[in-house]
Coordinates of C-alpha atoms in Angstrom, one line a residue:
Chain A
M1 CA -0.1 -0.4 0.1
A2 CA 1.2 4.0 -0.4
V3 CA 2.5 5.0 2.5
V4 CA 3.2 9.1 2.8
T5 CA 5.7 10.3 5.3
I6 CA 5.1 13.8 6.4
S7 CA 8.2 14.9 8.5
R8 CA 8.2 18.2 9.4
Q9 CA 8.9 21.7 11.6
L10 CA 7.2 22.1 14.6
G11 CA 4.7 25.9 13.2
S12 CA 5.5 25.0 9.8
G13 CA 2.1 23.9 9.0
G14 CA 2.9 20.3 8.6
D15 CA 0.8 18.9 11.0
W16 CA -2.4 20.5 9.4
I17 CA -0.9 19.6 5.8
A18 CA -1.2 15.9 6.6
R19 CA -4.7 16.0 7.9
R20 CA -6.0 18.1 4.8
L21 CA -3.9 15.5 2.7
A22 CA -5.7 12.8 4.9
E23 CA -8.7 14.0 3.6
E24 CA -8.5 14.9 0.1
T25 CA -7.2 11.1 -0.4
G26 CA -9.0 9.2 2.0
Y27 CA -5.5 7.3 3.5
L28 CA -5.4 6.8 6.8
L29 CA -3.2 9.3 8.9
L30 CA -0.8 7.9 11.6
D31 CA -0.2 11.4 13.5
R32 CA 0.7 11.8 17.0
P33 CA -2.5 13.0 19.3
K34 CA -4.4 10.3 17.5
L35 CA -2.4 6.8 17.9
L36 CA -1.0 5.4 20.9
F37 CA 2.2 3.9 19.1
L38 CA 3.0 7.1 18.7
L39 CA 2.8 8.0 22.2
S40 CA 5.3 5.3 23.1
E41 CA 7.5 8.1 23.8
K42 CA 5.4 9.1 26.5
V43 CA 7.3 5.7 28.1
R44 CA 10.7 6.5 27.8
N45 CA 11.4 7.7 31.0
P46 CA 12.4 4.3 31.7
G47 CA 11.7 4.6 35.5
R48 CA 8.1 3.9 34.6
V49 CA 8.5 1.1 33.1
H50 CA 10.2 -0.6 35.5
L51 CA 7.1 -0.4 38.1
L52 CA 6.0 -2.9 36.4
E53 CA 8.6 -5.5 36.1
E54 CA 7.9 -8.4 38.1
R55 CA 11.3 -10.0 37.7
A56 CA 14.5 -7.6 36.7
P57 CA 17.9 -9.6 36.8
A58 CA 20.1 -7.1 35.2
F59 CA 18.6 -3.5 36.4
L60 CA 19.4 -0.8 34.4
E61 CA 20.7 -3.2 31.4
H62 CA 17.5 -4.3 31.3
L63 CA 15.3 -0.6 31.5
Q64 CA 17.6 0.2 28.4
R65 CA 16.7 -2.5 26.8
A66 CA 13.1 -2.2 27.5
R67 CA 13.1 1.2 25.9
S68 CA 14.2 0.1 22.7
K69 CA 12.2 -2.4 22.7
L70 CA 9.1 0.1 23.2
D71 CA 10.2 1.9 19.5
E72 CA 10.8 -1.5 18.3
L73 CA 7.2 -2.5 18.7
A74 CA 6.0 0.9 17.6
E75 CA 7.9 0.5 14.4
L76 CA 6.6 -3.1 14.5
A77 CA 2.8 -1.7 14.0
L78 CA 3.7 1.3 11.6
R79 CA 4.9 -1.4 9.4
E80 CA 1.7 -3.7 10.0
L81 CA -0.2 -1.1 9.0
A82 CA 1.9 -0.2 6.0
S83 CA 1.0 -4.0 4.8
R84 CA -3.0 -3.0 5.0
H85 CA -3.7 0.6 4.5
D86 CA -2.9 3.3 2.3
L87 CA -0.9 5.8 5.5
I88 CA 0.5 9.6 6.2
I89 CA 3.0 8.8 8.7
V90 CA 4.0 12.4 10.4
G91 CA 7.0 12.2 12.7
R92 CA 7.7 9.1 14.3
G93 CA 11.3 8.3 11.8
G94 CA 9.4 7.4 8.6
Q95 CA 11.6 8.7 6.4
V96 CA 14.1 6.5 7.6
L97 CA 11.9 3.4 8.5
Y98 CA 10.6 3.8 5.1
A99 CA 13.0 4.6 3.4
D100 CA 13.5 2.1 1.1
L101 CA 10.1 1.3 0.7
P102 CA 8.5 0.8 -2.8
G103 CA 6.2 3.6 -3.5
A104 CA 6.8 5.6 -0.5
L105 CA 7.3 9.4 -0.5
H106 CA 9.1 11.2 1.9
V107 CA 8.3 14.8 2.4
R108 CA 9.7 17.4 4.6
I109 CA 7.4 20.2 5.8
V110 CA 9.4 23.6 6.8
A111 CA 9.4 27.0 7.2
P112 CA 11.8 30.5 8.0
L113 CA 11.7 31.0 12.2
P114 CA 9.2 33.8 11.9
E115 CA 7.1 32.1 10.2
R116 CA 7.4 29.7 12.3
V117 CA 6.8 31.8 15.6
A118 CA 4.0 33.6 14.0
R119 CA 1.9 30.5 13.3
L120 CA 2.4 28.7 17.0
M121 CA 1.4 32.2 18.4
A122 CA -2.3 32.5 16.2
D123 CA -2.3 28.7 16.5
Q124 CA -1.9 28.2 20.0
G125 CA -2.2 31.8 21.7
L126 CA 1.5 31.9 23.2
S127 CA 3.6 34.9 23.2
A128 CA 6.5 35.4 20.7
E129 CA 9.2 34.1 23.6
E130 CA 7.2 30.7 24.6
A131 CA 6.6 30.2 20.7
R132 CA 10.2 30.4 20.4
A133 CA 11.3 28.8 23.1
R134 CA 9.2 25.4 22.1
I135 CA 10.3 25.4 18.6
E136 CA 13.6 25.2 19.6
K137 CA 12.6 22.7 22.6
S138 CA 11.5 20.3 19.7
D139 CA 13.9 21.1 17.2
R140 CA 16.1 19.6 19.6
D141 CA 13.9 16.8 20.5
R142 CA 13.0 15.8 17.2
A143 CA 16.5 16.1 15.9
A144 CA 17.4 14.2 18.5
F145 CA 15.3 10.7 18.3
L146 CA 16.4 11.0 14.9
R147 CA 19.8 10.7 15.6
T148 CA 19.9 8.2 18.6
R149 CA 17.6 6.2 17.2
F150 CA 17.8 5.6 13.2
G151 CA 21.7 8.1 13.0
V152 CA 20.3 10.4 10.6
E153 CA 19.5 14.1 10.7
A154 CA 16.0 15.8 10.3
D155 CA 18.0 18.1 7.5
D156 CA 19.5 16.2 5.2
P157 CA 17.7 16.7 2.1
S158 CA 18.9 12.9 0.8
L159 CA 15.8 11.5 2.9
Y160 CA 13.3 13.1 1.5
H161 CA 11.6 13.5 -2.5
L162 CA 10.0 16.5 -1.6
I163 CA 10.7 19.6 0.9
V164 CA 8.0 22.2 0.9
N165 CA 8.8 25.9 2.5
T166 CA 5.5 26.8 3.7
G167 CA 7.0 30.6 4.3
R168 CA 6.3 31.1 0.3
V169 CA 3.8 28.0 -0.3
P170 CA 0.5 28.4 1.5
P171 CA 0.1 24.9 3.3
E172 CA -3.8 24.4 0.9
A173 CA -1.1 24.6 -1.3
A174 CA 1.1 22.3 -0.4
V175 CA -2.0 19.8 -0.2
R176 CA -3.1 20.1 -3.4
L177 CA 0.5 19.7 -4.6
L178 CA 0.9 16.4 -2.9
V179 CA -2.7 15.5 -4.1
Q180 CA -1.3 15.5 -7.7
L181 CA 1.8 14.0 -7.0
L182 CA 0.4 11.2 -5.6
E183 CA -2.0 10.5 -8.7
A184 CA 0.5 11.2 -11.2
L185 CA 3.3 8.1 -8.9
P186 CA 2.9 5.3 -10.5
R187 CA 1.0 3.2 -7.8
E188 CA 1.9 -0.1 -5.5
A189 CA -0.8 -2.6 -7.2
E190 CA 0.0 -5.5 -4.9
A191 CA -0.1 -5.2 -1.0
I192 CA 3.8 -5.2 0.7
P193 CA 4.4 -8.1 1.8
V194 CA 5.3 -7.7 5.5
E195 CA 8.7 -9.3 5.1
S196 CA 10.1 -6.9 2.6
I197 CA 9.2 -3.9 4.2
P198 CA 12.7 -3.0 6.2
S199 CA 13.1 -3.9 9.3
S200 CA 15.8 -3.0 12.9
S201 CA 13.7 -5.6 14.9
P202 CA 15.4 -8.4 15.7
G203 CA 14.2 -12.1 14.4
R204 CA 11.7 -14.0 14.5
A205 CA 13.2 -16.7 16.2
A206 CA 13.8 -17.3 20.3
E207 CA 14.9 -14.0 21.4
P208 CA 15.7 -13.1 24.9
G209 CA 12.8 -12.1 26.8
G210 CA 10.3 -14.0 24.7
A211 CA 11.5 -17.7 25.2
V212 CA 10.3 -19.6 21.4
S213 CA 10.1 -23.1 22.0
A214 CA 11.4 -24.9 19.0
S215 CA 9.1 -27.5 18.1
A216 CA 11.1 -30.6 18.6
A217 CA 8.3 -32.5 16.6
P218 CA 9.5 -33.6 13.2
T219 CA 6.2 -34.0 12.1
T220 CA 4.5 -30.9 12.5
T221 CA 3.6 -28.7 9.5
T222 CA 3.5 -24.9 11.5
K223 CA 3.1 -22.2 9.1
P224 CA 7.0 -21.0 8.5
N225 CA 6.8 -17.7 10.3
P226 CA 3.7 -17.2 12.6
P227 CA 4.0 -13.9 14.7
T228 CA 5.5 -14.2 17.5
A229 CA 4.1 -12.3 20.7
M230 CA 5.3 -8.8 20.0
E231 CA 4.2 -8.9 16.7
A232 CA 0.7 -10.4 17.5
A233 CA 0.7 -7.4 20.1
A234 CA 2.0 -5.1 17.5
R235 CA -0.9 -6.1 15.2
A236 CA -3.3 -5.4 18.0
V237 CA -2.2 -1.9 18.2
A238 CA -2.2 -1.4 14.5
A239 CA -5.4 -3.3 14.1
R240 CA -7.2 -0.5 17.3
A241 CA -5.3 2.5 15.3
A242 CA -6.9 1.5 11.7
R243 CA -10.4 1.1 13.8
G244 CA -9.2 5.6 14.8
L245 CA -9.7 4.2 18.2
A246 CA -7.3 6.4 20.5
G247 CA -5.1 4.3 22.3
P248 CA -3.0 4.0 25.9
P249 CA -0.3 6.0 26.2
V250 CA 1.5 2.9 26.8
L251 CA 2.3 0.4 24.7
P252 CA 2.4 -3.3 25.2
W253 CA 6.2 -4.5 26.1
P254 CA 8.5 -7.3 26.1
H255 CA 8.4 -9.3 29.3
Q256 CA 11.8 -10.3 30.5
T257 CA 11.6 -14.2 31.4
I258 CA 13.9 -15.4 33.5
L259 CA 15.6 -18.5 32.3
G260 CA 17.2 -21.7 33.9
K261 CA 20.5 -23.4 33.3
D262 CA 18.8 -25.6 30.9
G263 CA 18.1 -22.3 29.2
K264 CA 14.1 -23.1 29.4
P265 CA 12.3 -20.3 31.1
V266 CA 11.7 -20.2 34.5
F267 CA 7.7 -21.2 35.5
A268 CA 5.9 -19.0 38.3
H269 CA 4.1 -22.3 39.1
P270 CA 3.8 -25.9 38.5
S271 CA 0.9 -25.9 36.1
E272 CA 2.6 -23.5 33.7
A273 CA 5.8 -25.8 33.8
E274 CA 2.9 -28.6 33.0
F275 CA 1.2 -26.6 30.4
A276 CA 4.0 -26.2 28.1
R277 CA 4.9 -29.9 28.9
V278 CA 1.8 -30.7 26.8
L279 CA 2.1 -27.8 24.0
D280 CA 5.8 -29.7 23.7
F281 CA 4.4 -32.9 23.2
Y282 CA 1.8 -31.7 20.7
G283 CA 4.8 -30.0 18.6
V284 CA 3.2 -26.7 19.5
R285 CA 5.3 -23.6 20.0
W286 CA 4.8 -21.6 22.4
E287 CA 6.2 -18.3 24.4
Y288 CA 6.2 -17.9 28.0
E289 CA 5.4 -14.7 29.7
P290 CA 6.4 -12.7 26.3
V291 CA 4.4 -9.4 26.3
T292 CA 3.5 -7.3 29.1
F293 CA -0.3 -4.5 28.2
S294 CA -0.8 -1.6 30.7
L295 CA -4.1 -1.9 31.0
A296 CA -4.7 1.3 33.4
W297 CA -2.6 4.9 33.4
T298 CA -2.1 8.2 34.8
E299 CA -2.5 10.9 32.2
D300 CA 1.1 11.5 31.8
G301 CA 1.5 7.7 31.2
R302 CA 2.3 6.2 34.0
V303 CA 1.1 2.7 33.8
L304 CA -1.1 1.8 37.0
E305 CA -2.0 -1.8 35.8
A306 CA -0.3 -4.2 33.5
F307 CA -0.9 -7.5 32.4
T308 CA 1.6 -10.4 31.1
P309 CA -0.8 -13.1 29.3
D310 CA 0.7 -17.1 31.1
F311 CA 1.6 -18.0 27.2
Y312 CA 1.5 -17.1 23.5
L313 CA 1.1 -20.0 21.0
P314 CA 2.4 -18.4 17.6
D315 CA 0.9 -21.5 15.3
I316 CA -2.6 -19.7 16.2
Q317 CA -1.9 -16.5 17.5
L318 CA -3.3 -16.9 20.7
F319 CA -2.6 -15.2 24.3
V320 CA -3.2 -17.8 26.9
E321 CA -3.7 -17.4 30.2
L322 CA -3.8 -19.7 32.7
T323 CA -5.9 -19.5 36.4
T324 CA -5.3 -22.3 38.5
M325 CA -5.3 -20.3 41.7
K326 CA -7.9 -19.0 44.3
Q327 CA -11.2 -17.6 43.6
S328 CA -10.3 -14.1 44.9
L329 CA -7.1 -13.9 42.1
V330 CA -9.4 -15.3 39.1
T331 CA -11.9 -12.4 39.7
K332 CA -9.0 -10.3 39.2
K333 CA -7.4 -12.1 36.7
N334 CA -11.2 -12.2 34.8
H335 CA -10.9 -8.7 35.0
K336 CA -7.6 -7.9 33.3
V337 CA -8.9 -10.1 30.4
R338 CA -12.1 -8.4 29.8
R339 CA -9.9 -5.1 30.1
L340 CA -7.2 -6.0 27.6
R341 CA -10.0 -7.6 25.0
E342 CA -11.7 -4.1 25.2
L343 CA -8.4 -2.3 24.5
Y344 CA -7.7 -4.5 21.8
P345 CA -10.2 -6.2 20.6
D346 CA -8.2 -8.1 17.9
L347 CA -6.6 -9.9 20.1
S348 CA -6.7 -13.7 20.3
I349 CA -7.0 -15.1 24.5
K350 CA -8.0 -17.3 25.9
V351 CA -8.1 -18.5 30.0
F352 CA -7.8 -21.7 31.1
Y353 CA -9.6 -21.7 34.4
S354 CA -8.8 -23.9 36.9
R355 CA -11.3 -26.5 35.9
D356 CA -10.4 -26.2 32.1
Y357 CA -6.7 -27.4 33.2
R358 CA -7.9 -30.4 35.5
M359 CA -9.9 -31.6 32.9
L360 CA -7.2 -31.5 30.4
L361 CA -4.7 -33.0 32.8
R362 CA -7.7 -35.6 33.6
K363 CA -7.8 -36.3 29.7
F364 CA -4.6 -37.0 29.7
G365 CA -4.8 -39.3 32.7
Q366 CA -2.5 -37.2 34.6
D367 CA -5.4 -36.8 37.5
S368 CA -5.4 -39.2 40.5
P369 CA -7.1 -43.2 39.7
A370 CA -7.7 -43.8 43.3
P371 CA -9.0 -42.4 45.9
G372 CA -6.1 -40.3 47.7
P373 CA -4.4 -37.4 47.0
V374 CA -3.6 -35.7 43.6
P375 CA 0.2 -36.7 42.4
G376 CA 2.0 -34.5 40.8
P377 CA 3.0 -33.3 37.0
S378 CA 4.9 -36.3 36.9
G379 CA 3.0 -38.6 38.2
M380 CA 0.7 -41.1 37.2
A381 CA 0.8 -43.7 34.2
A382 CA -2.5 -44.3 32.6
T383 CA -3.7 -42.5 29.7
S384 CA -6.5 -43.0 26.7
A385 CA -8.9 -40.3 26.4
S386 CA -7.8 -37.8 22.9
A387 CA -7.3 -33.8 23.6
Chain B
M1 CA -23.6 -51.4 35.0
R2 CA -24.2 -48.1 37.6
A3 CA -23.7 -44.5 35.9
P4 CA -20.9 -42.9 37.1
G5 CA -22.8 -39.9 37.4
P6 CA -25.9 -38.4 35.3
I7 CA -26.6 -40.1 31.7
L8 CA -25.8 -36.6 29.2
I9 CA -26.4 -38.3 26.3
S10 CA -28.7 -41.6 26.1
Q11 CA -28.4 -44.5 24.1
E12 CA -31.4 -43.8 22.0
Q13 CA -30.3 -40.5 21.8
L14 CA -26.7 -41.8 20.6
A15 CA -29.0 -43.8 17.9
V16 CA -30.9 -41.4 16.5
R17 CA -27.7 -39.2 15.8
N18 CA -25.4 -42.3 14.1
Q19 CA -29.0 -42.2 12.1
E20 CA -28.6 -38.6 10.6
L21 CA -24.6 -38.7 10.3
G22 CA -24.7 -41.4 8.6
A23 CA -27.2 -39.8 6.3
Q24 CA -25.6 -36.9 5.7
I25 CA -22.3 -38.2 5.1
S26 CA -23.3 -41.0 2.4
A27 CA -25.3 -38.2 0.6
D28 CA -21.9 -35.7 0.4
Y29 CA -19.5 -38.6 -0.2
D30 CA -22.1 -39.9 -2.6
R31 CA -19.5 -39.9 -5.6
T32 CA -16.7 -41.4 -4.2
T33 CA -14.8 -43.9 -1.7
P34 CA -14.4 -41.9 1.4
V35 CA -11.5 -43.7 3.6
L36 CA -12.7 -42.7 7.2
I37 CA -9.8 -42.9 9.7
S38 CA -10.2 -43.1 13.6
V39 CA -8.4 -42.9 16.0
L40 CA -7.6 -45.7 18.5
R41 CA -9.4 -46.5 21.2
G42 CA -12.0 -43.5 21.8
A43 CA -13.7 -43.3 18.9
L44 CA -14.5 -47.4 18.3
Y45 CA -17.9 -47.5 19.8
F46 CA -18.7 -44.5 17.5
L47 CA -16.8 -45.9 14.5
A48 CA -18.5 -49.0 14.5
D49 CA -22.5 -47.6 15.0
L50 CA -21.7 -44.7 12.5
T51 CA -20.2 -46.5 9.5
R52 CA -23.4 -49.6 9.5
E53 CA -25.7 -46.0 9.2
I54 CA -23.6 -45.3 6.0
S55 CA -25.0 -46.4 2.9
I56 CA -21.9 -46.1 0.1
P57 CA -18.9 -47.9 0.1
I58 CA -16.5 -47.0 2.4
H59 CA -12.9 -48.0 3.3
L60 CA -11.7 -48.3 6.8
D61 CA -8.5 -47.1 8.7
L62 CA -7.1 -46.5 12.2
L63 CA -4.0 -44.7 14.2
A64 CA -2.8 -45.2 17.0
I65 CA -0.9 -42.3 18.7
S66 CA 1.1 -42.3 21.9
R67 CA -0.4 -39.7 24.7
Y68 CA 0.9 -37.0 26.4
G69 CA 1.7 -38.7 30.2
E70 CA 2.5 -42.3 28.9
V71 CA 5.1 -44.0 31.0
S72 CA 6.6 -45.4 27.8
D73 CA 7.2 -42.5 26.4
T74 CA 10.6 -40.5 27.3
T75 CA 10.6 -38.4 23.9
G76 CA 8.2 -35.8 25.0
I77 CA 6.9 -35.6 22.0
V78 CA 4.0 -37.4 20.4
K79 CA 4.0 -40.1 18.1
I80 CA 2.4 -42.9 15.5
T81 CA 2.6 -45.7 17.2
K82 CA 0.1 -47.3 14.8
D83 CA 0.1 -45.9 11.5
L84 CA -2.4 -46.6 8.5
D85 CA -2.8 -49.6 6.2
I86 CA -4.1 -47.5 3.6
N87 CA -2.6 -45.3 0.9
I88 CA -4.4 -42.2 1.5
T89 CA -3.0 -39.9 -1.1
G90 CA -5.7 -38.1 -3.4
R91 CA -8.6 -39.9 -1.6
D92 CA -11.0 -38.2 0.3
V93 CA -10.4 -38.6 3.9
L94 CA -12.8 -38.4 6.7
V95 CA -11.3 -38.2 10.5
V96 CA -14.1 -40.0 12.5
E97 CA -13.1 -38.8 16.5
D98 CA -15.0 -39.2 19.8
I99 CA -14.3 -36.2 21.3
I100 CA -12.7 -32.3 20.4
D101 CA -12.0 -30.2 23.3
T102 CA -8.5 -28.9 23.3
G103 CA -7.9 -29.7 19.4
L104 CA -4.2 -30.4 20.1
T105 CA -4.3 -33.8 19.4
L106 CA -6.4 -33.8 16.3
S107 CA -4.4 -30.5 14.9
Y108 CA -0.9 -32.7 15.4
L109 CA -3.2 -35.5 13.6
L110 CA -4.6 -33.5 10.6
N111 CA -0.5 -31.8 9.9
Y112 CA 0.0 -35.9 9.8
L113 CA -2.5 -36.6 7.5
E114 CA -2.0 -33.4 5.1
R115 CA 1.3 -34.5 4.5
R116 CA 0.3 -37.6 2.6
R117 CA -2.0 -35.3 0.5
P118 CA -5.4 -36.7 0.4
K119 CA -8.2 -35.3 -1.6
S120 CA -9.9 -33.9 0.8
L121 CA -9.7 -34.0 5.0
Y122 CA -12.4 -33.1 7.3
V123 CA -13.8 -34.4 10.6
C124 CA -16.6 -35.8 12.0
T125 CA -16.7 -36.0 15.6
L126 CA -19.5 -37.3 18.2
L127 CA -19.2 -34.6 20.7
D128 CA -17.8 -31.5 20.6
N129 CA -16.7 -29.4 24.2
R130 CA -15.8 -25.9 22.4
A131 CA -15.2 -24.4 26.2
R132 CA -11.8 -25.8 26.3
R133 CA -10.3 -25.4 22.7
L134 CA -7.2 -24.0 22.3
V135 CA -7.0 -25.3 18.1
D136 CA -9.5 -24.6 15.7
L137 CA -10.3 -27.5 13.0
P138 CA -11.8 -28.3 10.2
I139 CA -15.3 -30.1 11.8
R140 CA -18.0 -30.8 9.2
Y141 CA -19.7 -33.0 11.3
T142 CA -20.4 -32.6 14.6
G143 CA -23.3 -35.2 16.4
F144 CA -23.3 -33.7 20.0
Q145 CA -22.2 -29.6 21.7
I146 CA -21.6 -30.7 24.9
P147 CA -21.1 -28.4 27.7
D148 CA -17.7 -28.2 29.8
K149 CA -17.7 -31.6 31.4
F150 CA -15.6 -34.6 31.8
V151 CA -17.7 -37.2 30.0
V152 CA -17.5 -41.0 30.4
G153 CA -18.8 -43.7 27.9
Y154 CA -19.6 -45.3 24.5
G155 CA -15.9 -45.5 24.3
L156 CA -14.3 -42.6 26.1
D157 CA -13.0 -43.6 29.5
W158 CA -11.4 -42.4 32.4
H159 CA -8.0 -44.1 33.3
E160 CA -9.9 -46.9 31.1
E161 CA -13.1 -47.5 33.0
Y162 CA -16.6 -46.7 31.7
R163 CA -15.6 -47.2 27.8
H164 CA -18.2 -50.4 27.6
L165 CA -21.4 -47.8 28.7
P166 CA -23.9 -48.0 25.7
Y167 CA -24.4 -43.7 27.0
I168 CA -22.4 -40.4 27.6
A169 CA -22.6 -39.7 31.0
V170 CA -20.7 -37.2 33.2
L171 CA -18.0 -38.1 35.5
E172 CA -18.6 -36.6 38.7
D173 CA -16.2 -35.3 41.0
G174 CA -16.5 -37.1 44.0
P175 CA -15.3 -36.8 46.9
G176 CA -11.5 -38.6 47.8
Q177 CA -12.5 -39.7 44.3
L178 CA -10.5 -36.4 42.0
R179 CA -10.4 -33.0 42.6

């Protein structure tokens, strides 16, 4: 699908141009106030991320990793969206992210400083001094973002196909120009496969923090590259954005799984270890506690409540939460799952209640065949029924 | 024999439903000779009764696979312990199952059968418990949707007991028996 990236100086009219262009073309506009993944910068302060990290082994190092992972998730969401929709992306390094994308058009909107100050004063009722200070800060922040994240300078003209100076070209004329330009450019007929989109994210296979169990079952045929939990989360974020819903200010972030000496995750509960063994047995790949979703937050992006589903099964793109605990905790978990479904209606999550789990074990003959205590996970021998 | 719990599906209900399913399958496969495949051992009773309600020519074959938790299993991975005798490549295949709940076993099995390149591959299950479904499957025929209970009888067992009950009953959690 077509992608237009708009990089703009504060006060250049770039945001207005992007909005008008979206109206004229029907492209999906991804601007900062509307879309949650653009707001992931709100948790740039890693001090906020750690609040919900239940286990953080190497504290500072982990926080730094979590911070860059957030950016990666935002980028994943952008790529996912671009594979399905015509997009106008404002800021966020789109000109670099989609630098090599066939059909992408990279536009930079600039204006002389006096014009920018005047526009900001008129739009936001600021004094000249306030406007100038805000512009300086914005220029600094945006330049720093592009430099640290992508190693480029925002003002490098080679990043863009078109640079419009609204000091001379009125914004409305810029919109007309862009509409004509888009009509004149050859259109990509086919949807862009996600794989062909330039990626700076890590591979799909096992990665730290998302231990993917590689199925050893040779007879299982699975899709070659099913989406990882992070990618599934990004898709859910993208789907929410595509519905035009304003999002939570904090993106899902990768949970740090603790690995044991054998390289396998350390499970929080024996039932989780047993569940993983059942999945292994049937060649169903899984990730353990791969992603944390924010469920409640303050206005400034501080996370108040979060949820980390126990498992993600990439082959069936399903999150699974096991609840084998007491009822009071089940109620709390039910609330969290409900909230997660509200936030991300396109995310598949299944709750496995204590009862389901017990029946699963019974199905596999892992319960007690005779009066007496129920044995542990490695207990019983007899099995029969199918699952 | 005393029922282990309330009867969920009676012998009469099973017979009627088998007739209906048999007629439907006969109509759907009237231009071909399908291969009906069952997995040992739970589906045997259903397979025997269902096939006797089918009026078109069919071929039968059986598979056995290792089950999770079997003591003989040391690999931790499901294995085919009795393979098919019939070559199903290019054939219309209908897998006859007793019950599907998580779908894990059947999902594995369908992947296995698909690699033999049958012409078509569908599933007929007597019982469907969707509450615990993890994997979605191409179920074409369903005898009964059942509530989220543990059921025994008509081939379904609990530690090899209750298979030969002529009806399907709910195995209730008795004090001291199960938890």
